[in-house]
mmCIF file of C-alpha atoms in Angstrom:
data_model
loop_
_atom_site.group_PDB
_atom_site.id
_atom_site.type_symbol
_atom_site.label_atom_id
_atom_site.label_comp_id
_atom_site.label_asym_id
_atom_site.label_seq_id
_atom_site.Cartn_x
_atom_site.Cartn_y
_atom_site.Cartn_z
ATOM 1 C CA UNK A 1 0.000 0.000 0.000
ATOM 2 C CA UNK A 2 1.426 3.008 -0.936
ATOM 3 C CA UNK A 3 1.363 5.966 1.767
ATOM 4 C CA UNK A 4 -0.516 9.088 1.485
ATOM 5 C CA UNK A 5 0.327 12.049 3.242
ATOM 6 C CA UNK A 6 4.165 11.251 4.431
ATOM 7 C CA UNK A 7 5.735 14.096 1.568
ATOM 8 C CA UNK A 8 2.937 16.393 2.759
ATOM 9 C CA UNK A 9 4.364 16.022 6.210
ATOM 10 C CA UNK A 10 7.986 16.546 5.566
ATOM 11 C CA UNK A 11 7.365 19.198 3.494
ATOM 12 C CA UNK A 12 5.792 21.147 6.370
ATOM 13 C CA UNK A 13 8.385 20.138 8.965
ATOM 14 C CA UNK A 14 10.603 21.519 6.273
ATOM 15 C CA UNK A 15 9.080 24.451 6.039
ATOM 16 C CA UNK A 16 8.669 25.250 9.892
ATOM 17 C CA UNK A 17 12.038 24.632 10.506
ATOM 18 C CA UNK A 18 12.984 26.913 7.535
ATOM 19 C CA UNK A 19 10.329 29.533 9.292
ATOM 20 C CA UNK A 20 12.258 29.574 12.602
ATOM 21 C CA UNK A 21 15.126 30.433 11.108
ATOM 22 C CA UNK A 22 14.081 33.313 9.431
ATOM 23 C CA UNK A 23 15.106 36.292 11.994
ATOM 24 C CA UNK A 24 12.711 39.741 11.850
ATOM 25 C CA UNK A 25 14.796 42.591 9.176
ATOM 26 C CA UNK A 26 16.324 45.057 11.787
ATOM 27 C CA UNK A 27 16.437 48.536 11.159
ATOM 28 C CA UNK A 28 19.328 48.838 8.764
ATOM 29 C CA UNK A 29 18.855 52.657 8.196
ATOM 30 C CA UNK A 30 22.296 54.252 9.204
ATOM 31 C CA UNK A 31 22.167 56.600 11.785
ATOM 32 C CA UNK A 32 22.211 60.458 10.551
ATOM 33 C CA UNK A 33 25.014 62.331 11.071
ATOM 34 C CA UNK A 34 25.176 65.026 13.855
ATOM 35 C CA UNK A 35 27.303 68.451 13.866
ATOM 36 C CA UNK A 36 27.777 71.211 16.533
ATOM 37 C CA UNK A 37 29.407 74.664 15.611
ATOM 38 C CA UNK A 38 30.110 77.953 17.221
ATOM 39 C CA UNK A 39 32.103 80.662 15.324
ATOM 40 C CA UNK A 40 33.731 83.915 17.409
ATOM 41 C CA UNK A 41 35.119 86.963 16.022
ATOM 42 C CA UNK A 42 38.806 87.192 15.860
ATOM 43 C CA UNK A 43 41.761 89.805 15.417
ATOM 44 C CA UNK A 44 44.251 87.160 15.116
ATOM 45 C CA UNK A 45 46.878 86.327 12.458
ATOM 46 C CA UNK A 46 46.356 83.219 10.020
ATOM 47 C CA UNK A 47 49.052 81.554 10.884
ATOM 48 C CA UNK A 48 48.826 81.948 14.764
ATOM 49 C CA UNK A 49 45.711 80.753 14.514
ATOM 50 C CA UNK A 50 46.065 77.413 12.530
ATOM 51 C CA UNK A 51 49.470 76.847 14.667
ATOM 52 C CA UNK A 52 47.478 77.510 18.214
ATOM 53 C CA UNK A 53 44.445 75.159 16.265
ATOM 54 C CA UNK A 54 46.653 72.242 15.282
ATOM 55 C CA UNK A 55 48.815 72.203 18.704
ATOM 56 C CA UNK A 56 45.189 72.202 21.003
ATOM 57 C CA UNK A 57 43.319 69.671 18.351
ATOM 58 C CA UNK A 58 46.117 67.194 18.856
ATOM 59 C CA UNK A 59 46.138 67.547 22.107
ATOM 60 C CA UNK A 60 42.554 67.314 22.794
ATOM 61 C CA UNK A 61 42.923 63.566 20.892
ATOM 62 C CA UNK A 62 42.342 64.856 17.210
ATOM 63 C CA UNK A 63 45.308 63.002 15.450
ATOM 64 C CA UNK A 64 44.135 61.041 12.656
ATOM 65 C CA UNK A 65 44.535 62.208 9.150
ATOM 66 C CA UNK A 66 45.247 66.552 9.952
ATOM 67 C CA UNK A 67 45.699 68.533 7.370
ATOM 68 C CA UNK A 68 45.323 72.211 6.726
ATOM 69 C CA UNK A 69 44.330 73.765 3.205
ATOM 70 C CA UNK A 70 45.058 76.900 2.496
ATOM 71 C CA UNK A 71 42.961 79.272 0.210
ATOM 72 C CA UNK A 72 44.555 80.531 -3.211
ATOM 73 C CA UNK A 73 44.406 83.590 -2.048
ATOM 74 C CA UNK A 74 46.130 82.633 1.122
ATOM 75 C CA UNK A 75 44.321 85.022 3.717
ATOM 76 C CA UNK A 76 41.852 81.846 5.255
ATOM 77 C CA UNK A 77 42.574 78.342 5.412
ATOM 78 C CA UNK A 78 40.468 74.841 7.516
ATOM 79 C CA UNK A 79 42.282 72.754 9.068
ATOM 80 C CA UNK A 80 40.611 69.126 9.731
ATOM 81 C CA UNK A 81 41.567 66.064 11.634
ATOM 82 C CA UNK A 82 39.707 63.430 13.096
ATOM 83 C CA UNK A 83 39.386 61.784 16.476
ATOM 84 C CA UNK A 84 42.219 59.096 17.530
ATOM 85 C CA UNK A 85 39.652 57.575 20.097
ATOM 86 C CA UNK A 86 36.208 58.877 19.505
ATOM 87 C CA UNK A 87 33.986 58.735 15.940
ATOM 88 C CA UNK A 88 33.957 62.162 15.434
ATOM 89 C CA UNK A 89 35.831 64.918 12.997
ATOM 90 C CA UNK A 90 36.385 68.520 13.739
ATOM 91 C CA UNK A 91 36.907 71.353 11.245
ATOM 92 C CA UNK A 92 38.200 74.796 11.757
ATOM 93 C CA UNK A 93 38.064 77.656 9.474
ATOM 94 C CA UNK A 94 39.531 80.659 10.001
ATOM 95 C CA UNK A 95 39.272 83.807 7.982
ATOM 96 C CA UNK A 96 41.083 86.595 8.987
ATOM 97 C CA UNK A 97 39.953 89.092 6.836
ATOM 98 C CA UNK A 98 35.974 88.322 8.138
ATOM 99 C CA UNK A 99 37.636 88.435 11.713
ATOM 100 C CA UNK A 100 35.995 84.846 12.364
ATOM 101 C CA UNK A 101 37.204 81.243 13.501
ATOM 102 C CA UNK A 102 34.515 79.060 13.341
ATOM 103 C CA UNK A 103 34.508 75.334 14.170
ATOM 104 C CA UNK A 104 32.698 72.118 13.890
ATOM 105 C CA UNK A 105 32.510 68.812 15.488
ATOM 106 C CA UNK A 106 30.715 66.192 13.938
ATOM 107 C CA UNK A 107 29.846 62.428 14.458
ATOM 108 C CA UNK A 108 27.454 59.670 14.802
ATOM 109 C CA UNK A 109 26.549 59.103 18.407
ATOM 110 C CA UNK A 110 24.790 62.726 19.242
ATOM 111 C CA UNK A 111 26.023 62.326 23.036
ATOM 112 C CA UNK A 112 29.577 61.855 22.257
ATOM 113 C CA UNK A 113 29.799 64.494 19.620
ATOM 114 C CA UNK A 114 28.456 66.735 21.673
ATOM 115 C CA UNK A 115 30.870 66.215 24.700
ATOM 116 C CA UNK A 116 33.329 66.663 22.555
ATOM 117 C CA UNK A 117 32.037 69.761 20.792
ATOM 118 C CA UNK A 118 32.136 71.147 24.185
ATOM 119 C CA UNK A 119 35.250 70.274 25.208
ATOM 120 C CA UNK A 120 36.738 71.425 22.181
ATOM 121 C CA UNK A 121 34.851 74.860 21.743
ATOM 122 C CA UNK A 122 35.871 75.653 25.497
ATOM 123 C CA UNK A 123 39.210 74.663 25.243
ATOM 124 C CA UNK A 124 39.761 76.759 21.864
ATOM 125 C CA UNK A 125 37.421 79.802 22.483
ATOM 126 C CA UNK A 126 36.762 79.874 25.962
ATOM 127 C CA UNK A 127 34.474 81.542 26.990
ATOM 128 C CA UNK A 128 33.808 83.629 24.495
#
């Protein structure tokens, strides 16, 4: 006698088993970006200012990858470097002939960025 129903069976083990492996999607959106700036008017010379910049950003843990580009013109110039320990980049611009240093912290993780936003506008500018 032939049997009836066995492949039906094993076909829906089959299929339960493959069911319970099947995990739910996560969220696989990447998290958005976050930046905190501040900008102060300043008398300073360019090239105090991007030596001061570079000597406090390194200092504050900012030694990955620093560079500083210069305008054609040569009267403003960024300087950029990111974090040794922490996901976040800062950029400072400073334009001499505006009178203004601005900077920016940016990152990921909104708490972290923002500590170190802090920590780096206070120790550049103060408390200006």
């Amino acid at each position: 006698m032939p049997k009836s129903g066995g492949l039906g069976k094993t076909g829906s083990l089959i299929k339960s088993l493959a069911g319970s492996f099947i995990l739910p999607a996560e969220d696989s959106t990447p998290a958005a970006p976050v930046v905190y700036t501040t900008a102060i008017r300043s008398e300073g010379s360019l090239s105090e200012s991007i030596a001061g910049i570079s000597v406090l950003a390194n200092q504050l843990g900012f030694t990955h990858a620093p560079e500083t580009l210069y305008a054609v013109d040569g009267q403003s110039a960024a300087f950029h470097a990111d974090h040794g320990a922490r996901a976040v980049s800062l950029a400072v611009e400073c334009n001499p002939r505006q009178q203004t240093v601005s900077l920016a912290v940016s990152g990921l993780d909104n708490q972290v960025t923002f500590e170190t936003f802090h920590q780096v506008s206070s120790t550049l500018f103060g408390d200006c």
